[in-house]
Amino acid sequence: MEEPSVKQCCATFYGSDFARILLGESFHPGGTQLTERLGSLLNLGPASHVLDVAAGRGTSAFCLAEKFGCKVTGIDLSEENVRLANQQAEQRALSRSVSFQYADAEMLPFADSTFDAVICECAFCTFPNKPRAAQQFLRILTPGGQLGLSDLTRSEKTIPELEGLLSWIACIGDALPVEQYASILQQVGFEIETVEDQSGCLLEMVQQVRGKLLGAEIAVGLKKLELPGIDFSTAKQFAQVALRATREGKLGYVVISAQKPGSIQ
Ligand SMILES: C[S@@+](CC[C@H](N)C(=O)[O-])C[C@H]1O[C@@H](n2cnc3c(N)ncnc32)[C@H](O)[C@@H]1O
């Protein structure tokens, strides 16, 4: 499959109502609590300008702006997510400190050394060219700037039942062992600072998604909800396999913080 269609398919899924029904507003394990943890690890404050890469509908960006007083720019490859996130920023009267634009993580439209911090939650694993995205993160950070990554990990290269397009969409398809994420970041020039296992958050999320799938299927059956084209039987089977893989430690979730070498201005 060509890279753009994989990326676009992921963006279309996460821009859909189905994603919001299954995941709520925060599209990553641990929700805003884990986002706050990331913000603390990066020592964010009112002087920070943060780039949220693959910001979804902006939940993390609003959380960071409200909790740490920082300025946040979000980018996402789903035009629908960008539209909804900017709408939210206006409704929350946060447009001056939080804004969103359409962009690809592998081709960031910002000048070198623009941001004090970059966060990327539950999205790096979906990028077909991870070193290129990591290089972009490094380039747009100021010297001494920090990266906070939270992402899915997998202990084995192949989990046959989870292969295919559905696993790409669910961010599992190209998830890597934690050492490989660290190695990609180091190879482009980052210094790793913290690595935290947060697999408990993933287990909780997969359990919740299974429950919500059942609820959505019943609501569709009762004609209280319209979700055309959703194959519930495959989705439920997939959630079951993901739950087992998480319990067995084959899938996990990690938070990594890293620094761009140089002194903070
Ligand atoms: C699992 S969601 C995570 C969203 C958000 N970070 C959060 O945690 O709520 C993945 C997001 O990555 C976006 N995405 C996928 N590939 C992308 C790319 N190459 N560049 C920018 N965004 C991308 C999708 O549109 C989607 O909103």
mmCIF file of C-alpha atoms and ligand atoms in Angstrom:
data_model
loop_
_atom_site.group_PDB
_atom_site.id
_atom_site.type_symbol
_atom_site.label_atom_id
_atom_site.label_comp_id
_atom_site.label_asym_id
_atom_site.label_seq_id
_atom_site.Cartn_x
_atom_site.Cartn_y
_atom_site.Cartn_z
ATOM 1 C CA MET A 1 0.000 0.000 0.000
ATOM 2 C CA GLU A 2 1.244 3.503 -0.854
ATOM 3 C CA GLU A 3 2.265 5.644 2.108
ATOM 4 C CA PRO A 4 -0.187 8.509 1.458
ATOM 5 C CA SER A 5 -3.226 6.229 1.453
ATOM 6 C CA VAL A 6 -2.211 4.581 4.734
ATOM 7 C CA LYS A 7 -1.726 8.016 6.323
ATOM 8 C CA GLN A 8 -4.932 9.357 4.848
ATOM 9 C CA CYS A 9 -6.891 6.315 5.943
ATOM 10 C CA CYS A 10 -5.649 6.749 9.519
ATOM 11 C CA ALA A 11 -6.542 10.458 9.407
ATOM 12 C CA THR A 12 -10.014 9.705 8.010
ATOM 13 C CA PHE A 13 -10.712 7.184 10.757
ATOM 14 C CA TYR A 14 -9.595 9.553 13.533
ATOM 15 C CA GLY A 15 -11.641 12.367 11.974
ATOM 16 C CA SER A 16 -14.793 10.233 12.096
ATOM 17 C CA ASP A 17 -17.640 10.084 14.603
ATOM 18 C CA PHE A 18 -16.918 6.382 15.076
ATOM 19 C CA ALA A 19 -13.477 7.221 16.540
ATOM 20 C CA ARG A 20 -15.073 9.709 18.944
ATOM 21 C CA ILE A 21 -17.733 7.187 19.993
ATOM 22 C CA LEU A 22 -15.093 4.539 20.738
ATOM 23 C CA LEU A 23 -12.358 6.737 22.221
ATOM 24 C CA GLY A 24 -14.064 9.879 23.524
ATOM 25 C CA GLU A 25 -12.352 13.237 22.896
ATOM 26 C CA SER A 26 -8.826 12.139 23.842
ATOM 27 C CA PHE A 27 -7.518 9.653 21.271
ATOM 28 C CA HIS A 28 -4.811 8.006 23.353
ATOM 29 C CA PRO A 29 -4.441 5.684 26.374
ATOM 30 C CA GLY A 30 -4.298 7.526 29.675
ATOM 31 C CA GLY A 31 -6.315 10.500 28.370
ATOM 32 C CA THR A 32 -5.572 13.993 29.652
ATOM 33 C CA GLN A 33 -4.036 12.614 32.854
ATOM 34 C CA LEU A 34 -1.170 11.143 30.855
ATOM 35 C CA THR A 35 -0.944 14.367 28.815
ATOM 36 C CA GLU A 36 -0.446 16.289 32.082
ATOM 37 C CA ARG A 37 2.281 13.838 33.045
ATOM 38 C CA LEU A 38 3.978 14.571 29.717
ATOM 39 C CA GLY A 39 3.644 18.319 30.336
ATOM 40 C CA SER A 40 5.308 17.948 33.761
ATOM 41 C CA LEU A 41 8.151 15.854 32.312
ATOM 42 C CA LEU A 42 8.781 18.612 29.750
ATOM 43 C CA ASN A 43 8.670 21.345 32.444
ATOM 44 C CA LEU A 44 6.117 23.337 30.462
ATOM 45 C CA GLY A 45 5.204 26.812 31.677
ATOM 46 C CA PRO A 46 3.683 30.094 30.464
ATOM 47 C CA ALA A 47 6.784 30.907 28.386
ATOM 48 C CA SER A 48 6.674 27.617 26.443
ATOM 49 C CA HIS A 49 5.527 27.343 22.846
ATOM 50 C CA VAL A 50 4.550 23.721 22.229
ATOM 51 C CA LEU A 51 3.891 21.910 18.951
ATOM 52 C CA ASP A 52 1.341 19.093 19.305
ATOM 53 C CA VAL A 53 2.045 16.781 16.358
ATOM 54 C CA ALA A 54 -1.038 14.822 15.218
ATOM 55 C CA ALA A 55 -3.192 16.784 17.652
ATOM 56 C CA GLY A 56 -6.483 15.041 16.825
ATOM 57 C CA ARG A 57 -9.384 17.224 17.995
ATOM 58 C CA GLY A 58 -7.141 19.296 20.229
ATOM 59 C CA THR A 59 -7.975 17.794 23.623
ATOM 60 C CA SER A 60 -4.319 17.556 24.679
ATOM 61 C CA ALA A 61 -3.495 21.040 23.372
ATOM 62 C CA PHE A 62 -6.324 22.585 25.424
ATOM 63 C CA CYS A 63 -5.310 20.537 28.457
ATOM 64 C CA LEU A 64 -1.678 21.782 28.270
ATOM 65 C CA ALA A 65 -2.682 25.410 27.654
ATOM 66 C CA GLU A 66 -5.082 25.371 30.610
ATOM 67 C CA LYS A 67 -2.847 23.438 33.012
ATOM 68 C CA PHE A 68 0.556 24.994 32.217
ATOM 69 C CA GLY A 69 -0.417 28.343 30.640
ATOM 70 C CA CYS A 70 1.661 27.604 27.528
ATOM 71 C CA LYS A 71 0.994 28.495 23.907
ATOM 72 C CA VAL A 72 0.183 25.455 21.748
ATOM 73 C CA THR A 73 0.131 24.972 17.994
ATOM 74 C CA GLY A 74 -1.405 21.709 16.812
ATOM 75 C CA ILE A 75 -1.088 20.019 13.432
ATOM 76 C CA ASP A 76 -3.047 17.068 12.084
ATOM 77 C CA LEU A 77 -3.545 15.280 8.778
ATOM 78 C CA SER A 78 -7.330 15.177 9.205
ATOM 79 C CA GLU A 79 -8.937 18.377 7.920
ATOM 80 C CA GLU A 80 -12.059 17.539 9.907
ATOM 81 C CA ASN A 81 -10.092 17.288 13.164
ATOM 82 C CA VAL A 82 -8.335 20.601 12.422
ATOM 83 C CA ARG A 83 -11.677 22.300 11.734
ATOM 84 C CA LEU A 84 -13.293 20.938 14.901
ATOM 85 C CA ALA A 85 -10.246 21.745 17.027
ATOM 86 C CA ASN A 86 -10.159 25.387 15.834
ATOM 87 C CA GLN A 87 -13.898 25.636 16.458
ATOM 88 C CA GLN A 88 -13.323 24.393 20.034
ATOM 89 C CA ALA A 89 -10.516 26.911 20.532
ATOM 90 C CA GLU A 90 -12.934 29.710 19.654
ATOM 91 C CA GLN A 91 -15.710 28.346 21.847
ATOM 92 C CA ARG A 92 -13.309 28.081 24.795
ATOM 93 C CA ALA A 93 -11.957 31.592 24.088
ATOM 94 C CA LEU A 94 -8.483 30.075 23.695
ATOM 95 C CA SER A 95 -7.829 31.071 20.064
ATOM 96 C CA ARG A 96 -5.008 33.408 21.060
ATOM 97 C CA SER A 97 -3.014 30.677 22.752
ATOM 98 C CA VAL A 98 -4.123 27.503 20.936
ATOM 99 C CA SER A 99 -4.487 27.019 17.170
ATOM 100 C CA PHE A 100 -4.460 24.172 14.694
ATOM 101 C CA GLN A 101 -3.471 23.678 11.098
ATOM 102 C CA TYR A 102 -3.436 20.931 8.506
ATOM 103 C CA ALA A 103 0.057 19.465 8.056
ATOM 104 C CA ASP A 104 1.967 16.215 7.748
ATOM 105 C CA ALA A 105 4.270 15.253 10.639
ATOM 106 C CA GLU A 106 6.913 14.222 8.118
ATOM 107 C CA MET A 107 6.951 17.662 6.436
ATOM 108 C CA LEU A 108 6.395 20.240 9.153
ATOM 109 C CA PRO A 109 5.708 23.725 7.720
ATOM 110 C CA PHE A 110 7.690 25.604 10.387
ATOM 111 C CA ALA A 111 11.085 27.310 10.418
ATOM 112 C CA ASP A 112 14.016 25.741 12.284
ATOM 113 C CA SER A 113 14.094 26.318 16.086
ATOM 114 C CA THR A 114 10.478 27.551 16.341
ATOM 115 C CA PHE A 115 9.247 25.561 19.373
ATOM 116 C CA ASP A 116 10.421 24.957 22.962
ATOM 117 C CA ALA A 117 8.690 21.597 23.129
ATOM 118 C CA VAL A 118 7.068 19.011 20.868
ATOM 119 C CA ILE A 119 4.533 16.436 21.968
ATOM 120 C CA CYS A 120 3.321 13.530 19.881
ATOM 121 C CA GLU A 121 0.779 11.189 21.454
ATOM 122 C CA CYS A 122 -0.265 7.838 20.013
ATOM 123 C CA ALA A 123 0.657 8.830 16.465
ATOM 124 C CA PHE A 124 4.416 8.356 15.904
ATOM 125 C CA CYS A 125 3.783 4.607 15.528
ATOM 126 C CA THR A 126 1.524 5.282 12.533
ATOM 127 C CA PHE A 127 4.050 7.385 10.603
ATOM 128 C CA PRO A 128 5.450 5.339 7.699
ATOM 129 C CA ASN A 129 8.796 7.175 7.841
ATOM 130 C CA LYS A 130 9.577 7.584 11.545
ATOM 131 C CA PRO A 131 13.177 8.821 11.171
ATOM 132 C CA ARG A 132 11.954 11.573 8.846
ATOM 133 C CA ALA A 133 9.313 12.665 11.397
ATOM 134 C CA ALA A 134 11.911 12.532 14.220
ATOM 135 C CA GLN A 135 14.278 14.710 12.141
ATOM 136 C CA GLN A 136 11.473 17.211 11.688
ATOM 137 C CA PHE A 137 10.833 17.311 15.450
ATOM 138 C CA LEU A 138 14.529 17.973 16.073
ATOM 139 C CA ARG A 139 14.729 20.651 13.378
ATOM 140 C CA ILE A 140 11.814 22.772 14.620
ATOM 141 C CA LEU A 141 12.898 22.555 18.309
ATOM 142 C CA THR A 142 15.124 25.240 19.828
ATOM 143 C CA PRO A 143 18.471 23.955 21.200
ATOM 144 C CA GLY A 144 17.704 22.469 24.630
ATOM 145 C CA GLY A 145 14.054 22.003 23.592
ATOM 146 C CA GLN A 146 12.241 18.845 24.615
ATOM 147 C CA LEU A 147 10.232 16.123 22.943
ATOM 148 C CA GLY A 148 7.493 14.170 24.748
ATOM 149 C CA LEU A 149 6.349 11.054 22.980
ATOM 150 C CA SER A 150 3.661 8.667 24.195
ATOM 151 C CA ASP A 151 3.074 5.639 22.063
ATOM 152 C CA LEU A 152 2.099 2.050 21.561
ATOM 153 C CA THR A 153 4.816 -0.551 21.758
ATOM 154 C CA ARG A 154 4.925 -4.118 20.613
ATOM 155 C CA SER A 155 7.261 -6.800 21.830
ATOM 156 C CA GLU A 156 7.033 -9.017 18.773
ATOM 157 C CA LYS A 157 7.327 -8.049 15.142
ATOM 158 C CA THR A 158 4.286 -10.033 14.078
ATOM 159 C CA ILE A 159 0.987 -10.565 15.787
ATOM 160 C CA PRO A 160 -0.705 -12.221 12.788
ATOM 161 C CA GLU A 161 -4.292 -11.560 13.837
ATOM 162 C CA LEU A 162 -3.531 -7.862 14.171
ATOM 163 C CA GLU A 163 -1.961 -7.416 10.761
ATOM 164 C CA GLY A 164 -3.599 -5.484 7.941
ATOM 165 C CA LEU A 165 -5.189 -2.129 7.496
ATOM 166 C CA LEU A 166 -7.346 -2.241 10.611
ATOM 167 C CA SER A 167 -4.237 -2.503 12.743
ATOM 168 C CA TRP A 168 -2.697 0.523 11.016
ATOM 169 C CA ILE A 169 -5.796 2.518 11.821
ATOM 170 C CA ALA A 170 -5.705 1.360 15.394
ATOM 171 C CA CYS A 171 -2.070 2.487 15.608
ATOM 172 C CA ILE A 172 -0.804 -1.016 16.178
ATOM 173 C CA GLY A 173 0.395 -2.003 12.727
ATOM 174 C CA ASP A 174 3.745 -0.286 12.842
ATOM 175 C CA ALA A 175 4.232 0.030 16.587
ATOM 176 C CA LEU A 176 7.817 -0.817 17.595
ATOM 177 C CA PRO A 177 9.579 -2.149 20.687
ATOM 178 C CA VAL A 178 10.470 0.745 23.009
ATOM 179 C CA GLU A 179 14.209 0.324 22.324
ATOM 180 C CA GLN A 180 13.594 0.984 18.628
ATOM 181 C CA TYR A 181 11.729 4.233 19.299
ATOM 182 C CA ALA A 182 14.616 5.334 21.527
ATOM 183 C CA SER A 183 17.127 4.330 18.876
ATOM 184 C CA ILE A 184 15.345 6.321 16.112
ATOM 185 C CA LEU A 185 15.320 9.408 18.330
ATOM 186 C CA GLN A 186 18.982 8.994 19.262
ATOM 187 C CA GLN A 187 20.019 8.414 15.667
ATOM 188 C CA VAL A 188 18.605 11.785 14.569
ATOM 189 C CA GLY A 189 20.320 13.517 17.512
ATOM 190 C CA PHE A 190 17.998 13.458 20.541
ATOM 191 C CA GLU A 191 19.235 12.604 24.049
ATOM 192 C CA ILE A 192 16.799 10.299 25.842
ATOM 193 C CA GLU A 193 15.840 11.568 29.312
ATOM 194 C CA THR A 194 12.953 9.421 30.596
ATOM 195 C CA VAL A 195 11.274 6.170 29.608
ATOM 196 C CA GLU A 196 8.107 5.233 31.539
ATOM 197 C CA ASP A 197 6.002 2.119 31.045
ATOM 198 C CA GLN A 198 2.312 3.097 30.950
ATOM 199 C CA SER A 199 0.869 -0.194 29.653
ATOM 200 C CA GLY A 200 -1.834 -0.152 32.365
ATOM 201 C CA CYS A 201 -3.399 2.818 30.531
ATOM 202 C CA LEU A 202 -3.549 0.780 27.311
ATOM 203 C CA LEU A 203 -5.259 -2.149 29.040
ATOM 204 C CA GLU A 204 -7.876 0.190 30.483
ATOM 205 C CA MET A 205 -8.492 1.797 27.092
ATOM 206 C CA VAL A 206 -8.846 -1.507 25.207
ATOM 207 C CA GLN A 207 -11.349 -2.725 27.821
ATOM 208 C CA GLN A 208 -13.367 0.481 27.458
ATOM 209 C CA VAL A 209 -13.322 0.279 23.647
ATOM 210 C CA ARG A 210 -14.681 -3.276 23.766
ATOM 211 C CA GLY A 211 -17.581 -2.116 25.923
ATOM 212 C CA LYS A 212 -18.280 0.856 23.658
ATOM 213 C CA LEU A 213 -18.237 -1.360 20.550
ATOM 214 C CA LEU A 214 -20.944 -3.542 22.066
ATOM 215 C CA GLY A 215 -22.960 -0.460 23.014
ATOM 216 C CA ALA A 216 -22.606 1.032 19.521
ATOM 217 C CA GLU A 217 -23.635 -2.247 17.869
ATOM 218 C CA ILE A 218 -26.781 -2.423 20.001
ATOM 219 C CA ALA A 219 -27.609 1.246 19.299
ATOM 220 C CA VAL A 220 -27.172 0.668 15.536
ATOM 221 C CA GLY A 221 -29.391 -2.465 15.770
ATOM 222 C CA LEU A 222 -32.076 -0.407 17.544
ATOM 223 C CA LYS A 223 -31.665 2.301 14.851
ATOM 224 C CA LYS A 224 -30.708 4.837 17.511
ATOM 225 C CA LEU A 225 -27.345 5.412 15.846
ATOM 226 C CA GLU A 226 -26.209 5.397 12.212
ATOM 227 C CA LEU A 227 -22.717 4.097 11.469
ATOM 228 C CA PRO A 228 -22.762 2.998 7.827
ATOM 229 C CA GLY A 229 -20.026 0.640 6.681
ATOM 230 C CA ILE A 230 -18.866 -0.460 10.138
ATOM 231 C CA ASP A 231 -18.090 -4.185 10.310
ATOM 232 C CA PHE A 232 -18.807 -4.815 13.999
ATOM 233 C CA SER A 233 -17.907 -8.468 13.904
ATOM 234 C CA THR A 234 -14.336 -7.759 12.649
ATOM 235 C CA ALA A 235 -13.985 -4.800 15.016
ATOM 236 C CA LYS A 236 -15.020 -6.904 18.043
ATOM 237 C CA GLN A 237 -12.697 -9.742 17.051
ATOM 238 C CA PHE A 238 -9.890 -7.229 16.655
ATOM 239 C CA ALA A 239 -10.570 -5.681 20.083
ATOM 240 C CA GLN A 240 -10.568 -9.168 21.644
ATOM 241 C CA VAL A 241 -7.179 -10.007 20.108
ATOM 242 C CA ALA A 242 -5.780 -6.597 21.145
ATOM 243 C CA LEU A 243 -6.969 -7.197 24.715
ATOM 244 C CA ARG A 244 -5.270 -10.591 24.857
ATOM 245 C CA ALA A 245 -2.047 -9.210 23.354
ATOM 246 C CA THR A 246 -2.023 -6.372 25.920
ATOM 247 C CA ARG A 247 -2.620 -8.757 28.829
ATOM 248 C CA GLU A 248 0.203 -10.979 27.561
ATOM 249 C CA GLY A 249 2.552 -7.991 27.324
ATOM 250 C CA LYS A 250 2.862 -8.221 23.523
ATOM 251 C CA LEU A 251 1.391 -4.724 23.231
ATOM 252 C CA GLY A 252 2.162 -1.903 25.624
ATOM 253 C CA TYR A 253 2.265 1.863 26.010
ATOM 254 C CA VAL A 254 5.252 4.044 26.814
ATOM 255 C CA VAL A 255 6.089 7.663 27.573
ATOM 256 C CA ILE A 256 9.488 8.900 26.413
ATOM 257 C CA SER A 257 11.010 12.323 26.967
ATOM 258 C CA ALA A 258 14.083 13.441 25.055
ATOM 259 C CA GLN A 259 16.092 16.622 24.604
ATOM 260 C CA LYS A 260 17.639 18.380 21.635
ATOM 261 C CA PRO A 261 21.270 19.024 22.620
ATOM 262 C CA GLY A 262 22.245 22.635 23.285
ATOM 263 C CA SER A 263 21.547 25.181 25.929
ATOM 264 C CA ILE A 264 18.097 26.593 26.562
ATOM 265 C CA GLN A 265 17.954 30.238 25.401
HETATM 266 C C1 LIG B 1 -4.610 8.094 17.676
HETATM 267 S S1 LIG B 1 -4.915 9.703 17.054
HETATM 268 C C2 LIG B 1 -4.106 10.676 18.317
HETATM 269 C C3 LIG B 1 -4.623 12.102 18.362
HETATM 270 C C4 LIG B 1 -4.102 12.952 19.513
HETATM 271 N N1 LIG B 1 -2.645 12.997 19.520
HETATM 272 C C5 LIG B 1 -4.618 12.442 20.836
HETATM 273 O O1 LIG B 1 -3.864 11.770 21.524
HETATM 274 O O2 LIG B 1 -5.799 12.703 21.150
HETATM 275 C C6 LIG B 1 -3.786 9.813 15.708
HETATM 276 C C7 LIG B 1 -3.877 11.154 14.967
HETATM 277 O O3 LIG B 1 -2.759 11.235 14.069
HETATM 278 C C8 LIG B 1 -3.192 11.936 12.906
HETATM 279 N N2 LIG B 1 -2.189 11.631 11.893
HETATM 280 C C9 LIG B 1 -1.914 10.432 11.323
HETATM 281 N N3 LIG B 1 -0.867 10.534 10.483
HETATM 282 C C10 LIG B 1 -0.457 11.832 10.531
HETATM 283 C C11 LIG B 1 0.598 12.552 9.907
HETATM 284 N N4 LIG B 1 1.432 11.952 9.048
HETATM 285 N N5 LIG B 1 0.732 13.861 10.192
HETATM 286 C C12 LIG B 1 -0.118 14.484 11.051
HETATM 287 N N6 LIG B 1 -1.118 13.842 11.681
HETATM 288 C C13 LIG B 1 -1.299 12.534 11.429
HETATM 289 C C14 LIG B 1 -4.582 11.407 12.668
HETATM 290 O O4 LIG B 1 -5.333 12.253 11.835
HETATM 291 C C15 LIG B 1 -5.107 11.348 14.110
HETATM 292 O O5 LIG B 1 -5.758 12.552 14.473
#
